[in-house]
Short mmCIF file of C-alpha atoms in Angstrom, two decimals:
data_model
loop_
_atom_site.label_atom_id
_atom_site.label_comp_id
_atom_site.label_asym_id
_atom_site.label_seq_id
_atom_site.Cartn_x
_atom_site.Cartn_y
_atom_site.Cartn_z
CA MET A 1 33.18 19.30 3.57
CA ALA A 2 35.68 16.98 5.29
CA ASP A 3 33.82 16.06 8.46
CA THR A 4 30.20 15.40 9.32
CA LYS A 5 28.59 17.67 11.92
CA TYR A 6 26.15 16.30 14.51
CA ILE A 7 23.00 17.87 15.98
CA PHE A 8 21.21 16.28 18.94
CA VAL A 9 17.57 17.04 19.70
CA THR A 10 16.44 16.31 23.26
CA GLY A 11 13.10 16.93 24.93
CA GLY A 12 12.04 18.15 28.35
CA VAL A 13 9.05 18.85 30.60
CA SER A 14 6.61 16.69 28.61
CA SER A 15 6.52 14.02 25.92
CA SER A 16 4.76 14.56 22.57
CA LEU A 17 6.09 18.09 22.08
CA GLY A 18 7.15 17.30 18.51
CA LYS A 19 10.90 16.62 18.57
CA GLY A 20 10.51 14.73 15.28
CA ILE A 21 8.79 17.67 13.58
CA ILE A 22 11.39 20.16 14.87
CA ALA A 23 14.23 17.86 13.73
CA ALA A 24 12.59 17.40 10.30
CA SER A 25 11.85 21.14 9.95
CA LEU A 26 15.44 22.13 10.75
CA ALA A 27 16.69 19.46 8.35
CA LYS A 28 14.37 20.81 5.63
CA LEU A 29 15.70 24.35 6.10
CA LEU A 30 19.33 23.21 5.99
CA GLN A 31 18.62 20.96 2.99
CA ALA A 32 17.03 23.97 1.25
CA ARG A 33 20.40 25.74 1.64
CA GLY A 34 22.21 22.91 -0.16
CA TYR A 35 23.43 20.82 2.78
CA LYS A 36 23.09 17.02 2.67
CA LEU A 37 21.29 15.70 5.76
CA THR A 38 19.80 12.65 7.36
CA ILE A 39 17.95 12.22 10.66
CA GLN A 40 18.03 9.27 13.04
CA LYS A 41 15.87 8.38 16.04
CA LEU A 42 17.22 6.83 19.24
CA ASP A 43 14.42 5.15 21.20
CA PRO A 44 15.05 4.28 24.86
CA TYR A 45 12.58 1.36 25.07
CA ILE A 46 13.93 -2.20 25.35
CA ASN A 47 11.92 -3.65 22.46
CA ILE A 48 14.19 -4.52 19.52
CA ASP A 49 11.92 -2.50 17.19
CA PRO A 50 8.27 -1.34 17.07
CA GLY A 51 7.31 -4.31 14.86
CA THR A 52 5.68 -6.29 17.67
CA LEU A 53 4.23 -3.28 19.52
CA ASN A 54 0.47 -2.71 19.57
CA PRO A 55 -0.35 0.44 17.53
CA TYR A 56 -2.19 1.77 20.61
CA GLU A 57 1.14 1.58 22.46
CA HIS A 58 3.38 3.29 19.94
CA GLY A 59 1.35 4.42 16.94
CA GLU A 60 2.21 3.33 13.42
CA CYS A 61 5.17 1.12 12.63
CA PHE A 62 6.96 2.75 9.68
CA VAL A 63 8.82 0.49 7.23
CA THR A 64 11.95 1.59 5.33
CA GLU A 65 13.11 0.51 1.87
CA ASP A 66 15.55 -2.00 3.37
CA GLY A 67 12.85 -3.62 5.51
CA ALA A 68 13.44 -2.04 8.93
CA GLU A 69 10.38 -1.76 11.18
CA THR A 70 10.88 1.65 12.75
CA ASP A 71 9.41 4.53 14.72
CA LEU A 72 6.77 6.67 13.01
CA ASP A 73 9.05 9.73 13.24
CA LEU A 74 11.10 8.25 10.36
CA GLY A 75 7.98 8.77 8.24
CA HIS A 76 8.15 12.49 9.04
CA TYR A 77 11.84 12.55 8.13
CA GLU A 78 11.15 11.02 4.70
CA ARG A 79 8.06 13.13 4.03
CA PHE A 80 9.92 16.37 4.79
CA LEU A 81 13.27 15.58 3.16
CA ASN A 82 12.17 13.28 0.31
CA VAL A 83 15.19 11.10 1.22
CA ASN A 84 14.96 7.42 2.16
CA THR A 85 15.91 6.28 5.65
CA SER A 86 17.28 2.84 6.56
CA GLN A 87 18.03 0.36 9.36
CA ALA A 88 20.69 2.76 10.65
CA ASN A 89 18.18 5.59 11.18
CA ASN A 90 16.33 3.96 14.09
CA VAL A 91 18.11 2.53 17.13
CA THR A 92 16.48 1.15 20.28
CA THR A 93 17.90 0.21 23.66
CA GLY A 94 16.93 -3.37 22.80
CA LYS A 95 19.20 -3.30 19.73
CA ILE A 96 22.03 -1.70 21.71
CA TYR A 97 21.96 -4.24 24.52
CA GLN A 98 21.45 -7.17 22.13
CA ASN A 99 24.55 -6.18 20.19
CA VAL A 100 26.67 -5.64 23.31
CA ILE A 101 25.58 -8.99 24.78
CA ASP A 102 26.34 -10.74 21.47
CA LYS A 103 29.85 -9.20 21.55
CA GLU A 104 30.33 -10.36 25.15
CA ARG A 105 29.28 -13.91 24.26
CA ARG A 106 31.77 -13.96 21.37
CA GLY A 107 34.55 -12.84 23.71
CA ASP A 108 35.07 -9.47 22.00
CA PHE A 109 35.65 -7.74 25.36
CA LEU A 110 38.47 -10.14 26.33
CA GLY A 111 36.95 -11.07 29.66
CA LYS A 112 36.42 -7.51 30.91
CA THR A 113 33.41 -6.61 33.06
CA VAL A 114 30.72 -5.27 30.69
CA GLN A 115 29.21 -2.02 31.98
CA VAL A 116 26.90 0.79 30.91
CA VAL A 117 29.98 3.03 30.73
CA PRO A 118 31.93 2.45 28.54
CA HIS A 119 30.39 -0.52 26.70
CA ILE A 120 26.76 0.57 26.27
CA THR A 121 27.70 4.23 25.70
CA ASN A 122 30.36 3.21 23.16
CA GLU A 123 27.77 1.17 21.26
CA ILE A 124 25.41 4.18 21.24
CA LYS A 125 28.18 6.48 19.97
CA GLU A 126 29.02 3.96 17.24
CA ARG A 127 25.38 3.85 16.11
CA ILE A 128 25.14 7.66 16.11
CA GLN A 129 28.24 8.04 13.93
CA ILE A 130 27.52 5.18 11.51
CA LEU A 131 25.58 7.50 9.18
CA GLY A 132 28.46 10.00 9.05
CA GLN A 133 31.29 7.55 8.40
CA ASP A 134 31.52 7.78 4.60
CA ASN A 135 30.95 11.58 4.48
CA LYS A 136 27.72 11.02 2.57
CA TYR A 137 26.07 13.64 4.77
CA ASP A 138 27.22 17.09 5.85
CA ILE A 139 25.01 16.98 8.94
CA VAL A 140 23.41 14.13 10.91
CA ILE A 141 20.52 15.11 13.19
CA THR A 142 19.86 12.67 16.04
CA GLU A 143 16.55 12.81 17.88
CA ILE A 144 16.65 11.23 21.33
CA GLY A 145 13.29 9.77 22.32
CA GLY A 146 11.69 10.28 25.71
CA THR A 147 12.14 13.16 28.12
CA VAL A 148 15.26 14.34 29.94
CA GLY A 149 15.22 12.83 33.41
CA ASP A 150 13.76 9.48 32.28
CA ILE A 151 15.89 6.71 33.76
CA GLU A 152 16.04 4.81 30.44
CA SER A 153 17.39 7.90 28.60
CA LEU A 154 20.47 8.33 30.82
CA PRO A 155 22.90 6.19 28.75
CA TYR A 156 21.95 8.18 25.62
CA ILE A 157 22.49 11.52 27.35
CA GLU A 158 25.87 10.30 28.64
CA ALA A 159 26.83 9.13 25.13
CA VAL A 160 25.95 12.59 23.75
CA ARG A 161 28.04 14.25 26.47
CA GLN A 162 31.03 12.10 25.53
CA LEU A 163 30.56 12.65 21.79
CA LYS A 164 30.36 16.42 22.17
CA TRP A 165 33.66 16.34 24.05
CA GLU A 166 35.30 13.97 21.56
CA LEU A 167 34.13 15.79 18.41
CA GLY A 168 35.26 19.17 19.67
CA GLU A 169 34.00 22.72 19.28
CA HIS A 170 31.65 23.57 16.37
CA ASN A 171 31.21 19.89 15.40
CA ALA A 172 28.23 19.03 17.60
CA LEU A 173 25.42 20.90 19.28
CA VAL A 174 22.39 20.12 21.42
CA ILE A 175 18.94 21.56 20.78
CA HIS A 176 16.57 21.18 23.72
CA LEU A 177 12.84 21.21 22.99
CA THR A 178 10.77 22.20 25.96
CA LEU A 179 7.34 23.46 27.00
CA ILE A 180 6.35 26.94 28.15
CA PRO A 181 2.94 26.31 29.74
CA TYR A 182 0.27 29.00 29.93
CA LEU A 183 -1.62 29.29 33.21
CA SER A 184 -5.05 30.65 32.30
CA ALA A 185 -5.87 31.60 35.91
CA ALA A 186 -2.76 33.77 36.16
CA LYS A 187 -2.91 34.68 32.45
CA GLU A 188 0.82 34.20 32.05
CA LEU A 189 3.43 31.93 30.52
CA LYS A 190 5.67 30.11 33.00
CA THR A 191 9.38 29.47 32.40
CA LYS A 192 10.14 27.47 35.54
CA PRO A 193 9.49 24.01 34.00
CA THR A 194 11.99 24.82 31.24
CA GLN A 195 14.55 26.05 33.76
CA HIS A 196 14.25 22.77 35.68
CA SER A 197 14.47 20.74 32.47
CA VAL A 198 17.68 22.49 31.40
CA LYS A 199 19.06 22.11 34.93
CA THR A 200 18.43 18.34 34.74
CA LEU A 201 20.26 18.21 31.41
CA MET A 202 23.17 20.21 32.84
CA GLU A 203 23.42 17.81 35.77
CA SER A 204 24.30 15.18 33.15
CA GLY A 205 27.09 17.39 31.82
CA ILE A 206 25.27 18.86 28.83
CA SER A 207 24.47 22.53 28.36
CA PRO A 208 22.12 22.99 25.36
CA GLU A 209 23.15 25.66 22.85
CA ILE A 210 19.63 26.22 21.49
CA LEU A 211 16.24 26.19 23.24
CA VAL A 212 13.11 25.54 21.19
CA CYS A 213 10.06 26.46 23.25
CA ARG A 214 6.67 24.97 22.46
CA THR A 215 3.95 27.44 23.37
CA GLU A 216 0.32 28.31 22.73
CA HIS A 217 1.02 32.05 23.05
CA GLU A 218 3.67 34.42 21.73
CA ILE A 219 6.84 34.65 23.84
CA ASN A 220 7.85 38.26 24.52
CA ASP A 221 11.35 39.71 24.97
CA ASP A 222 11.14 39.55 28.76
CA ILE A 223 10.58 35.80 28.66
CA ARG A 224 13.34 35.32 26.08
CA ASN A 225 15.76 37.31 28.27
CA LYS A 226 14.79 35.31 31.34
CA LEU A 227 15.22 31.97 29.56
CA ALA A 228 18.56 33.07 28.10
CA LEU A 229 19.84 34.14 31.53
CA PHE A 230 18.72 31.15 33.57
CA CYS A 231 19.30 28.49 30.90
CA ASN A 232 22.74 29.79 29.90
CA VAL A 233 21.97 30.35 26.21
CA LYS A 234 22.14 33.39 23.91
CA LYS A 235 18.88 35.30 23.53
CA GLU A 236 18.98 34.67 19.76
CA ALA A 237 19.10 30.93 20.54
CA VAL A 238 15.73 31.02 22.34
CA ILE A 239 13.40 29.87 19.58
CA GLN A 240 9.63 30.10 19.79
CA SER A 241 7.64 27.14 18.41
CA ILE A 242 4.04 28.26 18.52
CA ASP A 243 1.19 25.86 17.75
CA ALA A 244 0.60 25.61 13.99
CA ALA A 245 -2.48 24.55 12.00
CA SER A 246 -0.36 22.00 10.11
CA ILE A 247 3.03 20.38 10.70
CA TYR A 248 3.98 21.53 7.20
CA GLU A 249 3.88 25.16 8.37
CA VAL A 250 6.57 24.50 11.00
CA PRO A 251 9.64 24.88 8.68
CA GLY A 252 8.39 28.35 7.71
CA LEU A 253 7.86 29.31 11.35
CA MET A 254 11.33 28.02 12.28
CA ALA A 255 12.85 30.02 9.42
CA GLU A 256 11.16 33.18 10.75
CA GLU A 257 12.65 32.45 14.18
CA GLY A 258 16.12 31.93 12.65
CA LEU A 259 16.61 28.34 13.86
CA ASP A 260 18.64 27.43 10.78
CA THR A 261 20.73 30.61 11.00
CA ILE A 262 21.74 30.13 14.64
CA THR A 263 22.42 26.42 13.98
CA LEU A 264 24.83 27.21 11.14
CA LYS A 265 26.53 29.84 13.29
CA LYS A 266 27.02 27.37 16.17
CA LEU A 267 28.42 24.73 13.80
CA ASN A 268 30.69 27.27 12.08
CA LEU A 269 29.11 26.52 8.69
CA LYS A 270 28.50 28.91 5.79
CA ASP A 271 25.28 30.92 5.92
CA ASP A 272 25.47 32.53 2.49
CA VAL A 273 22.62 30.77 0.67
CA VAL A 274 18.94 31.76 0.88
CA PRO A 275 16.85 28.60 1.54
CA ASP A 276 15.07 27.44 -1.63
CA LEU A 277 11.59 26.67 -0.28
CA GLU A 278 9.63 27.51 -3.43
CA LYS A 279 8.17 24.01 -3.93
CA TRP A 280 7.55 23.58 -0.21
CA ASN A 281 5.73 26.91 0.06
CA PHE A 282 3.73 26.08 -3.09
CA PHE A 283 2.49 22.92 -1.35
CA VAL A 284 1.68 24.75 1.92
CA ASP A 285 -0.20 27.43 -0.03
CA LYS A 286 -2.29 24.79 -1.85
CA LEU A 287 -2.92 23.04 1.46
CA LYS A 288 -4.23 26.24 3.06
CA ASN A 289 -6.36 27.31 0.09
CA ALA A 290 -8.19 24.13 -0.95
CA THR A 291 -11.41 25.08 -2.73
CA GLU A 292 -13.50 21.96 -1.95
CA GLU A 293 -13.97 19.40 0.82
CA ILE A 294 -14.45 15.65 0.49
CA SER A 295 -15.05 12.96 3.09
CA ILE A 296 -13.11 9.69 3.11
CA GLY A 297 -14.10 6.90 5.47
CA LEU A 298 -11.07 5.23 7.05
CA VAL A 299 -12.14 1.79 8.24
CA GLY A 300 -9.82 0.29 10.85
CA LYS A 301 -9.70 -1.15 14.32
CA TYR A 302 -7.12 1.21 15.85
CA VAL A 303 -9.07 4.39 15.09
CA ASP A 304 -9.02 5.59 18.72
CA LEU A 305 -5.34 6.48 18.22
CA GLN A 306 -4.94 8.38 14.96
CA ASP A 307 -1.15 7.93 15.02
CA SER A 308 -1.83 4.26 14.19
CA TYR A 309 -2.50 5.41 10.61
CA LYS A 310 -0.11 8.38 10.49
CA SER A 311 1.34 7.76 7.00
CA ILE A 312 -2.12 7.25 5.49
CA LEU A 313 -3.33 10.54 7.01
CA GLU A 314 -0.30 12.42 5.69
CA SER A 315 -0.77 10.83 2.24
CA PHE A 316 -4.34 12.18 2.22
CA ILE A 317 -2.97 15.65 3.02
CA HIS A 318 -0.39 15.46 0.18
CA ALA A 319 -2.89 14.16 -2.38
CA GLY A 320 -5.63 16.52 -1.21
CA ALA A 321 -3.45 19.61 -1.60
CA TYR A 322 -2.51 18.71 -5.16
CA ASN A 323 -6.19 17.99 -5.99
CA ASP A 324 -7.29 21.31 -4.47
CA VAL A 325 -9.42 19.57 -1.85
CA LYS A 326 -9.42 19.32 1.92
CA VAL A 327 -9.77 15.68 2.89
CA ASN A 328 -11.96 15.16 5.94
CA VAL A 329 -11.22 11.74 7.39
CA VAL A 330 -14.25 10.02 8.88
CA TRP A 331 -13.04 7.49 11.45
CA ILE A 332 -14.96 4.22 11.25
CA ASN A 333 -14.33 1.52 13.85
CA SER A 334 -14.51 -1.77 11.96
CA GLU A 335 -16.00 -3.46 15.03
CA GLU A 336 -19.08 -1.23 14.72
CA THR A 337 -19.75 -1.42 10.96
CA GLU A 338 -21.24 -4.89 10.55
CA HIS A 339 -24.99 -4.71 9.68
CA ASN A 340 -24.76 -0.89 9.81
CA GLU A 341 -24.75 0.42 6.23
CA ALA A 342 -25.87 3.89 7.29
CA ILE A 343 -22.37 4.59 8.61
CA PHE A 344 -21.00 4.55 5.03
CA LYS A 345 -23.49 7.01 3.54
CA ASN A 346 -22.42 10.55 2.56
CA LEU A 347 -18.83 9.40 2.03
CA ASP A 348 -16.91 10.19 -1.16
CA GLY A 349 -14.49 7.28 -0.76
CA LEU A 350 -13.65 4.35 1.50
CA LEU A 351 -10.23 3.16 2.57
CA VAL A 352 -9.95 -0.18 4.39
CA ALA A 353 -6.78 0.05 6.44
CA PRO A 354 -4.00 -2.42 7.24
CA GLY A 355 -4.04 -4.46 10.43
CA PHE A 356 -3.51 -7.87 12.00
CA GLY A 357 -5.76 -10.45 13.67
CA GLU A 358 -9.43 -11.35 13.39
CA ARG A 359 -10.96 -8.55 15.50
CA GLY A 360 -13.13 -6.24 13.37
CA ILE A 361 -12.74 -8.31 10.19
CA GLU A 362 -16.45 -8.71 9.38
CA GLY A 363 -16.88 -4.95 9.63
CA LYS A 364 -14.09 -4.41 7.11
CA ILE A 365 -15.73 -6.92 4.76
CA ALA A 366 -19.04 -5.05 5.11
CA ALA A 367 -17.28 -1.81 4.14
CA VAL A 368 -15.81 -3.48 1.03
CA GLU A 369 -19.23 -4.80 0.02
CA PHE A 370 -20.77 -1.33 0.35
CA ALA A 371 -18.03 0.26 -1.78
CA ARG A 372 -18.29 -2.47 -4.43
CA THR A 373 -22.09 -2.47 -4.74
CA HIS A 374 -22.58 1.31 -4.44
CA LYS A 375 -19.69 2.17 -6.80
CA VAL A 376 -17.93 4.25 -4.14
CA PRO A 377 -14.20 4.83 -4.81
CA PHE A 378 -12.36 2.19 -2.77
CA LEU A 379 -8.74 1.66 -1.74
CA GLY A 380 -7.74 -1.44 0.23
CA ILE A 381 -4.23 -1.48 1.71
CA CYS A 382 -2.57 -4.75 2.75
CA LEU A 383 -5.29 -6.39 4.91
CA GLY A 384 -7.72 -4.14 3.00
CA LEU A 385 -6.84 -5.98 -0.24
CA GLN A 386 -7.30 -9.31 1.53
CA MET A 387 -10.73 -8.26 2.81
CA ALA A 388 -11.70 -7.27 -0.74
CA VAL A 389 -10.73 -10.73 -2.03
CA ILE A 390 -12.69 -12.45 0.77
CA GLU A 391 -15.79 -10.28 0.19
CA PHE A 392 -15.71 -10.91 -3.56
CA SER A 393 -15.20 -14.66 -3.03
CA ARG A 394 -18.15 -14.87 -0.65
CA ASN A 395 -20.64 -12.66 -2.50
CA VAL A 396 -19.68 -13.06 -6.17
CA LEU A 397 -17.99 -16.48 -6.37
CA MET A 398 -20.58 -17.68 -3.80
CA LEU A 399 -17.94 -19.35 -1.62
CA ALA A 400 -19.79 -18.62 1.63
CA GLU A 401 -16.99 -19.85 3.86
CA ALA A 402 -14.16 -18.05 2.06
CA ASN A 403 -11.70 -16.62 4.56
CA SER A 404 -8.06 -16.02 5.42
CA GLU A 405 -6.04 -18.69 7.18
CA GLU A 406 -5.06 -15.92 9.60
CA MET A 407 -8.68 -15.67 10.79
CA ASP A 408 -9.73 -19.31 10.32
CA PRO A 409 -6.90 -21.86 9.88
CA ASN A 410 -9.47 -24.54 8.96
CA THR A 411 -11.48 -22.58 6.39
CA LEU A 412 -12.82 -24.61 3.44
CA HIS A 413 -11.82 -21.84 1.03
CA PRO A 414 -8.51 -20.21 2.09
CA VAL A 415 -8.53 -17.44 -0.53
CA ILE A 416 -5.86 -15.77 1.63
CA GLY A 417 -3.12 -18.12 2.81
CA LEU A 418 0.24 -18.37 4.46
CA MET A 419 3.37 -18.64 2.31
CA LYS A 420 5.26 -21.92 2.73
CA ASP A 421 8.35 -20.19 4.16
CA GLN A 422 6.17 -18.52 6.84
CA LYS A 423 4.48 -21.65 8.17
CA ASP A 424 7.23 -22.92 10.48
CA LEU A 425 8.30 -19.56 11.94
CA LYS A 426 8.43 -19.40 15.72
CA GLN A 427 9.48 -15.74 16.14
CA MET A 428 7.15 -12.86 15.26
CA GLY A 429 9.52 -9.87 15.12
CA GLY A 430 11.08 -9.01 11.77
CA THR A 431 9.89 -12.19 10.03
CA MET A 432 7.21 -10.83 7.66
CA ARG A 433 7.62 -9.88 4.01
CA LEU A 434 9.25 -6.51 4.70
CA GLY A 435 10.69 -3.61 2.73
CA ALA A 436 10.83 -2.93 -1.00
CA TRP A 437 9.61 -5.63 -3.41
CA ASP A 438 9.21 -5.38 -7.19
CA CYS A 439 5.84 -5.54 -8.87
CA GLU A 440 5.00 -5.95 -12.57
CA LEU A 441 1.70 -4.36 -13.61
CA GLN A 442 -0.38 -5.48 -16.59
CA PRO A 443 0.16 -2.90 -19.35
CA ASN A 444 -3.46 -1.82 -19.86
CA SER A 445 -4.54 -2.00 -16.23
CA LYS A 446 -5.91 0.95 -14.28
CA LEU A 447 -2.89 0.73 -11.97
CA ALA A 448 -0.42 0.91 -14.85
CA LYS A 449 -2.17 4.07 -16.06
CA ILE A 450 -2.07 5.56 -12.54
CA TYR A 451 1.66 4.88 -12.14
CA GLY A 452 2.49 5.70 -15.76
CA LYS A 453 4.67 2.57 -15.94
CA THR A 454 4.47 -1.21 -15.50
CA SER A 455 7.54 -1.86 -13.31
CA ILE A 456 7.20 -0.51 -9.78
CA SER A 457 8.72 -1.11 -6.35
CA GLU A 458 6.74 -0.72 -3.12
CA ARG A 459 7.24 -1.43 0.57
CA HIS A 460 5.59 -4.39 2.29
CA ARG A 461 4.73 -5.46 5.81
CA HIS A 462 2.62 -8.61 5.91
CA ARG A 463 2.66 -12.38 6.32
CA TYR A 464 -0.39 -13.65 4.38
CA GLU A 465 -0.92 -13.62 0.60
CA VAL A 466 -3.65 -14.09 -2.03
CA ASN A 467 -3.95 -17.83 -2.72
CA ASN A 468 -3.04 -18.31 -6.39
CA LYS A 469 -5.40 -21.32 -6.63
CA TYR A 470 -8.36 -18.92 -6.67
CA VAL A 471 -6.97 -16.30 -9.07
CA GLU A 472 -8.50 -17.82 -12.21
CA ASP A 473 -12.02 -17.81 -10.70
CA LEU A 474 -11.57 -14.28 -9.37
CA GLU A 475 -10.51 -12.97 -12.79
CA LYS A 476 -13.30 -14.80 -14.66
CA ASN A 477 -15.82 -12.97 -12.48
CA GLY A 478 -14.31 -9.48 -12.81
CA MET A 479 -11.69 -9.13 -10.05
CA LEU A 480 -8.47 -8.67 -11.99
CA CYS A 481 -5.13 -9.51 -10.38
CA THR A 482 -3.17 -6.90 -12.33
CA GLY A 483 0.10 -6.79 -10.37
CA ARG A 484 2.50 -9.63 -9.54
CA ASN A 485 5.87 -9.98 -7.91
CA PRO A 486 8.14 -11.24 -10.74
CA GLN A 487 10.25 -13.46 -8.45
CA THR A 488 7.48 -15.24 -6.52
CA GLY A 489 4.41 -14.86 -8.74
CA LEU A 490 2.48 -13.55 -5.74
CA VAL A 491 -0.47 -11.21 -6.32
CA GLU A 492 0.35 -7.60 -5.41
CA THR A 493 -2.69 -5.69 -6.75
CA ILE A 494 -6.34 -6.22 -7.59
CA GLU A 495 -8.88 -4.03 -9.37
CA LEU A 496 -12.53 -4.45 -10.38
CA LYS A 497 -13.43 -4.50 -14.05
CA ASP A 498 -16.90 -2.94 -13.72
CA HIS A 499 -16.25 -0.31 -11.04
CA PRO A 500 -15.13 3.31 -11.61
CA TRP A 501 -12.32 3.11 -8.97
CA PHE A 502 -11.86 -0.04 -6.89
CA ILE A 503 -8.26 -0.99 -6.12
CA GLY A 504 -6.53 -3.15 -3.53
CA VAL A 505 -2.77 -3.35 -2.98
CA GLN A 506 -0.83 -5.83 -0.87
CA TYR A 507 1.89 -3.25 -0.24
CA HIS A 508 1.84 0.05 1.68
CA PRO A 509 1.87 3.01 -0.75
CA GLU A 510 1.50 5.45 2.17
CA TYR A 511 5.12 4.84 3.22
CA LYS A 512 6.42 6.47 0.03
CA SER A 513 4.24 9.58 -0.19
CA THR A 514 6.13 12.81 0.48
CA VAL A 515 5.50 16.55 0.13
CA ALA A 516 7.69 16.69 -2.98
CA THR A 517 6.29 13.49 -4.52
CA PRO A 518 2.73 12.63 -3.40
CA HIS A 519 2.00 8.98 -4.10
CA PRO A 520 0.23 8.48 -7.48
CA LEU A 521 -2.21 5.96 -5.98
CA PHE A 522 -3.41 8.46 -3.38
CA LEU A 523 -3.51 11.25 -5.97
CA SER A 524 -5.75 9.12 -8.20
CA PHE A 525 -7.92 7.92 -5.29
CA ILE A 526 -8.59 11.48 -4.08
CA GLU A 527 -9.25 12.60 -7.66
CA ALA A 528 -11.84 9.79 -8.02
CA ALA A 529 -13.43 10.74 -4.68
CA LYS A 530 -13.60 14.38 -5.82
CA LYS A 531 -15.45 13.31 -8.99
CA PHE A 532 -17.79 11.08 -6.97
CA HIS A 533 -18.54 14.03 -4.66
CA LYS A 534 -19.78 16.08 -7.60
#
């Protein structure tokens, strides 16, 4: 194919309708027909990236192979497509304006007045097309964050209008995701909010070719005809997106509705291949028909917003399906676990989650101690590994004041410390150890057996490290540091010698778990929890 086609996914009526899931589901269906795709997210907020945002504000910060701190929707893109995303797949208003201002300061605009149109919109168009420049992809799907009508979204909508005009017929289309609310008092679905949403979009010069309608109830022909008439779309382009038990059922539902078929027709692309969804459907079938249930305690301090741990939750789903178990996640607030052992009983495994700052730390340490002393399968991720090292240092090495320099800069025993190149940093955003780093595993370690190899690469997002001065004492007493970064010598993994399954990793394995390739660490952890349950 000579030229890349572009699909834009906008949202109306309400936020949180699932634009990312619809974009990923359509991409999955087109990928299953042999097309090469990628998805990008345009976020209208002025932050440069989500790296400095509180998880309660924005949910999880997802990290790509090349070290970009991005929106959690990129996690969905990777999990559905099994294709890595990059810096180019997430763009924010902050990045757009920063780049335009940098150009103005350099004199790139030759003294012209810098304006939203054309300078900001040109920058947005450039960022949209960057993924299609080398013809690596047949189709680029661009999800535009926010809701149509939001003041901060206007430059993006204008950029899409211009691009549609510039690219010409059959080279770009707009899919508008909207809500069809059900009024229980009247016992009917209402189309008026969708009509207003499309009208708002049309006022900006864009007429969507496809409507995807989120609904709790089936949409009948009368409603489809009404939406088609008043929203200026074909009836076949009114797609129902009914609530599903799992996001992984959505591609199948979209296939039944013909979303991929109408998309190919609108883009003038071949529709002569039946989507190959055999592996996907195998996974969904296993997910629906799990024969057992296990309970995993997730210990964290952002548990009131489950999106804060989105990739971990999805990794549990992947690993659970392939272990024929349904994983029930028991949310444990780490600020409520100290001196409260009863909260950990009846669990088949414990995961101490990533995080930053000293709040809830003692509760995480208490969770580690329970898992270690009661032989409960344990996985510590990032800060979870660090808590495991602190707990072991305090209760086994008898270093009562062992701590992390993050929590206590003056601790007598800084078993977790700050790397030299991190000590003088003044800026917080984008300055951690980020993205893919190599790790060499000891040949006979539990981790090497889990991975089936000794050389691995995993994604990082952290600032503090295990202090190598304490490694010898840790290992003498049974905490083995079995994984190291070959360039820096920094500890990447720990495991306990006399425990059936106790592992901590400095990296984030959850970022690399997908439907097609569940992460081996999660597969092994859930398998161990299943055995413990019996």
